[in-house]
Amino acid sequence: MYEFLAYRKIDEDDAQMLMDWRSSPHVASHMLTQIVPDLDQQRQWVRTCNARNDYAHRIIQIEGRDVGYCSITVTDEEVGQLGVYVGELSTPRQLSIYNFLGTTNQ
């Protein structure tokens, strides 16, 4: 993998950042669903996701900074469905194209 690209596990302390990213106009406008801006619900969502066997999610880091979110869901047919977004607008676009590369290895 590239040195500038890393993934880290998500915990409840990330709930506010994820909620801010997910509800920002540049992310929310491309989503099929909306989220309720409720920190307790977001923390519960993180706990629920972390407990699932068919789902993994990570914070994408570029050059050591948290910049986005990625997830993979494995369906009954053993097909992986990826979800990715860049939450930080300051992320250099030339680096963000790599944001999904290691998802399947996490």
PDB file of C-alpha atoms in Angstrom:
ATOM      1  CA  MET A   1       0.000   0.000   0.000  1.00  0.00           C
ATOM      2  CA  TYR A   2       1.041   3.609  -0.387  1.00  0.00           C
ATOM      3  CA  GLU A   3       2.718   5.330   2.568  1.00  0.00           C
ATOM      4  CA  PHE A   4       0.391   8.324   2.410  1.00  0.00           C
ATOM      5  CA  LEU A   5      -2.731   6.139   2.623  1.00  0.00           C
ATOM      6  CA  ALA A   6      -3.937   4.392   5.781  1.00  0.00           C
ATOM      7  CA  TYR A   7      -7.148   3.094   7.317  1.00  0.00           C
ATOM      8  CA  ARG A   8      -8.028   3.042  10.993  1.00  0.00           C
ATOM      9  CA  LYS A   9     -10.796   1.415  12.970  1.00  0.00           C
ATOM     10  CA  ILE A  10     -13.784   3.508  13.965  1.00  0.00           C
ATOM     11  CA  ASP A  11     -14.858   3.964  17.570  1.00  0.00           C
ATOM     12  CA  GLU A  12     -17.545   5.968  19.325  1.00  0.00           C
ATOM     13  CA  ASP A  13     -15.242   8.985  19.640  1.00  0.00           C
ATOM     14  CA  ASP A  14     -15.493   9.342  15.850  1.00  0.00           C
ATOM     15  CA  ALA A  15     -19.286   9.721  15.913  1.00  0.00           C
ATOM     16  CA  GLN A  16     -19.336  13.532  15.779  1.00  0.00           C
ATOM     17  CA  MET A  17     -16.816  13.739  12.932  1.00  0.00           C
ATOM     18  CA  LEU A  18     -18.687  11.092  10.915  1.00  0.00           C
ATOM     19  CA  MET A  19     -22.012  12.813  11.510  1.00  0.00           C
ATOM     20  CA  ASP A  20     -20.545  16.158  10.432  1.00  0.00           C
ATOM     21  CA  TRP A  21     -19.102  14.646   7.268  1.00  0.00           C
ATOM     22  CA  ARG A  22     -22.233  12.671   6.431  1.00  0.00           C
ATOM     23  CA  SER A  23     -24.527  15.688   6.875  1.00  0.00           C
ATOM     24  CA  SER A  24     -22.288  18.139   5.004  1.00  0.00           C
ATOM     25  CA  PRO A  25     -23.776  19.340   1.702  1.00  0.00           C
ATOM     26  CA  HIS A  26     -20.930  17.949  -0.425  1.00  0.00           C
ATOM     27  CA  VAL A  27     -21.568  14.422   0.931  1.00  0.00           C
ATOM     28  CA  ALA A  28     -25.289  14.446   1.775  1.00  0.00           C
ATOM     29  CA  SER A  29     -26.261  15.632  -1.707  1.00  0.00           C
ATOM     30  CA  HIS A  30     -24.974  12.340  -3.149  1.00  0.00           C
ATOM     31  CA  MET A  31     -26.627  10.024  -0.615  1.00  0.00           C
ATOM     32  CA  LEU A  32     -29.923   8.208  -1.022  1.00  0.00           C
ATOM     33  CA  THR A  33     -30.802   8.659   2.654  1.00  0.00           C
ATOM     34  CA  GLN A  34     -30.532  11.460   5.182  1.00  0.00           C
ATOM     35  CA  ILE A  35     -29.329  11.094   8.763  1.00  0.00           C
ATOM     36  CA  VAL A  36     -30.764  12.575  11.926  1.00  0.00           C
ATOM     37  CA  PRO A  37     -28.186  14.871  13.556  1.00  0.00           C
ATOM     38  CA  ASP A  38     -28.286  13.084  16.908  1.00  0.00           C
ATOM     39  CA  LEU A  39     -24.962  12.235  18.555  1.00  0.00           C
ATOM     40  CA  ASP A  40     -26.395   9.446  20.710  1.00  0.00           C
ATOM     41  CA  GLN A  41     -27.912   7.783  17.632  1.00  0.00           C
ATOM     42  CA  GLN A  42     -24.628   8.180  15.771  1.00  0.00           C
ATOM     43  CA  ARG A  43     -22.689   6.560  18.624  1.00  0.00           C
ATOM     44  CA  GLN A  44     -25.186   3.683  18.650  1.00  0.00           C
ATOM     45  CA  TRP A  45     -24.788   3.319  14.877  1.00  0.00           C
ATOM     46  CA  VAL A  46     -21.003   3.019  15.310  1.00  0.00           C
ATOM     47  CA  ARG A  47     -21.449   0.340  18.013  1.00  0.00           C
ATOM     48  CA  THR A  48     -23.954  -1.575  15.874  1.00  0.00           C
ATOM     49  CA  CYS A  49     -21.733  -1.453  12.789  1.00  0.00           C
ATOM     50  CA  ASN A  50     -18.684  -2.565  14.753  1.00  0.00           C
ATOM     51  CA  ALA A  51     -20.606  -5.604  16.058  1.00  0.00           C
ATOM     52  CA  ARG A  52     -21.701  -6.834  12.632  1.00  0.00           C
ATOM     53  CA  ASN A  53     -20.016  -9.830  10.967  1.00  0.00           C
ATOM     54  CA  ASP A  54     -21.043  -8.851   7.450  1.00  0.00           C
ATOM     55  CA  TYR A  55     -19.858  -5.239   7.577  1.00  0.00           C
ATOM     56  CA  ALA A  56     -16.554  -3.460   8.103  1.00  0.00           C
ATOM     57  CA  HIS A  57     -15.888   0.240   8.075  1.00  0.00           C
ATOM     58  CA  ARG A  58     -12.828   2.433   8.491  1.00  0.00           C
ATOM     59  CA  ILE A  59     -11.684   6.034   8.563  1.00  0.00           C
ATOM     60  CA  ILE A  60      -9.557   6.837   5.527  1.00  0.00           C
ATOM     61  CA  GLN A  61      -6.375   8.693   6.368  1.00  0.00           C
ATOM     62  CA  ILE A  62      -4.219  10.507   3.847  1.00  0.00           C
ATOM     63  CA  GLU A  63      -0.863  11.756   5.032  1.00  0.00           C
ATOM     64  CA  GLY A  64      -1.921  11.016   8.632  1.00  0.00           C
ATOM     65  CA  ARG A  65      -5.136  13.058   8.519  1.00  0.00           C
ATOM     66  CA  ASP A  66      -8.669  11.688   8.822  1.00  0.00           C
ATOM     67  CA  VAL A  67     -10.253  12.569   5.497  1.00  0.00           C
ATOM     68  CA  GLY A  68     -13.017  10.104   4.696  1.00  0.00           C
ATOM     69  CA  TYR A  69     -15.019   6.992   5.328  1.00  0.00           C
ATOM     70  CA  CYS A  70     -15.195   3.607   3.660  1.00  0.00           C
ATOM     71  CA  SER A  71     -17.246   0.499   4.282  1.00  0.00           C
ATOM     72  CA  ILE A  72     -17.734  -2.926   2.826  1.00  0.00           C
ATOM     73  CA  THR A  73     -20.800  -5.127   3.216  1.00  0.00           C
ATOM     74  CA  VAL A  74     -20.672  -8.769   2.232  1.00  0.00           C
ATOM     75  CA  THR A  75     -24.027  -9.975   0.926  1.00  0.00           C
ATOM     76  CA  ASP A  76     -25.519 -13.468   1.155  1.00  0.00           C
ATOM     77  CA  GLU A  77     -24.064 -14.122  -2.288  1.00  0.00           C
ATOM     78  CA  GLU A  78     -20.595 -13.250  -0.921  1.00  0.00           C
ATOM     79  CA  VAL A  79     -20.455 -10.126  -3.024  1.00  0.00           C
ATOM     80  CA  GLY A  80     -18.831  -7.048  -1.500  1.00  0.00           C
ATOM     81  CA  GLN A  81     -20.616  -3.713  -1.688  1.00  0.00           C
ATOM     82  CA  LEU A  82     -18.327  -0.732  -1.139  1.00  0.00           C
ATOM     83  CA  GLY A  83     -19.258   2.649   0.232  1.00  0.00           C
ATOM     84  CA  VAL A  84     -16.756   5.519   0.168  1.00  0.00           C
ATOM     85  CA  TYR A  85     -16.799   9.250   0.666  1.00  0.00           C
ATOM     86  CA  VAL A  86     -14.265  11.979   1.284  1.00  0.00           C
ATOM     87  CA  GLY A  87     -15.482  14.148   4.137  1.00  0.00           C
ATOM     88  CA  GLU A  88     -12.701  16.730   4.214  1.00  0.00           C
ATOM     89  CA  LEU A  89     -12.941  19.205   1.370  1.00  0.00           C
ATOM     90  CA  SER A  90      -9.276  20.120   1.819  1.00  0.00           C
ATOM     91  CA  THR A  91      -8.212  16.633   0.689  1.00  0.00           C
ATOM     92  CA  PRO A  92      -6.050  16.967  -2.403  1.00  0.00           C
ATOM     93  CA  ARG A  93      -8.074  15.516  -5.262  1.00  0.00           C
ATOM     94  CA  GLN A  94      -5.017  13.802  -6.734  1.00  0.00           C
ATOM     95  CA  LEU A  95      -4.698  11.808  -3.485  1.00  0.00           C
ATOM     96  CA  SER A  96      -8.383  11.092  -2.951  1.00  0.00           C
ATOM     97  CA  ILE A  97      -8.533   8.866  -6.032  1.00  0.00           C
ATOM     98  CA  TYR A  98      -6.669   6.253  -3.992  1.00  0.00           C
ATOM     99  CA  ASN A  99      -9.193   6.246  -1.107  1.00  0.00           C
ATOM    100  CA  PHE A 100     -10.691   2.836  -1.898  1.00  0.00           C
ATOM    101  CA  LEU A 101      -7.567   0.839  -2.697  1.00  0.00           C
ATOM    102  CA  GLY A 102      -7.129  -0.983   0.600  1.00  0.00           C
ATOM    103  CA  THR A 103     -10.779  -1.374   1.544  1.00  0.00           C
ATOM    104  CA  THR A 104     -10.965  -5.068   0.770  1.00  0.00           C
ATOM    105  CA  ASN A 105      -7.859  -5.767   2.844  1.00  0.00           C
ATOM    106  CA  GLN A 106      -9.231  -4.175   5.997  1.00  0.00           C
TER     107      GLN A 106
END
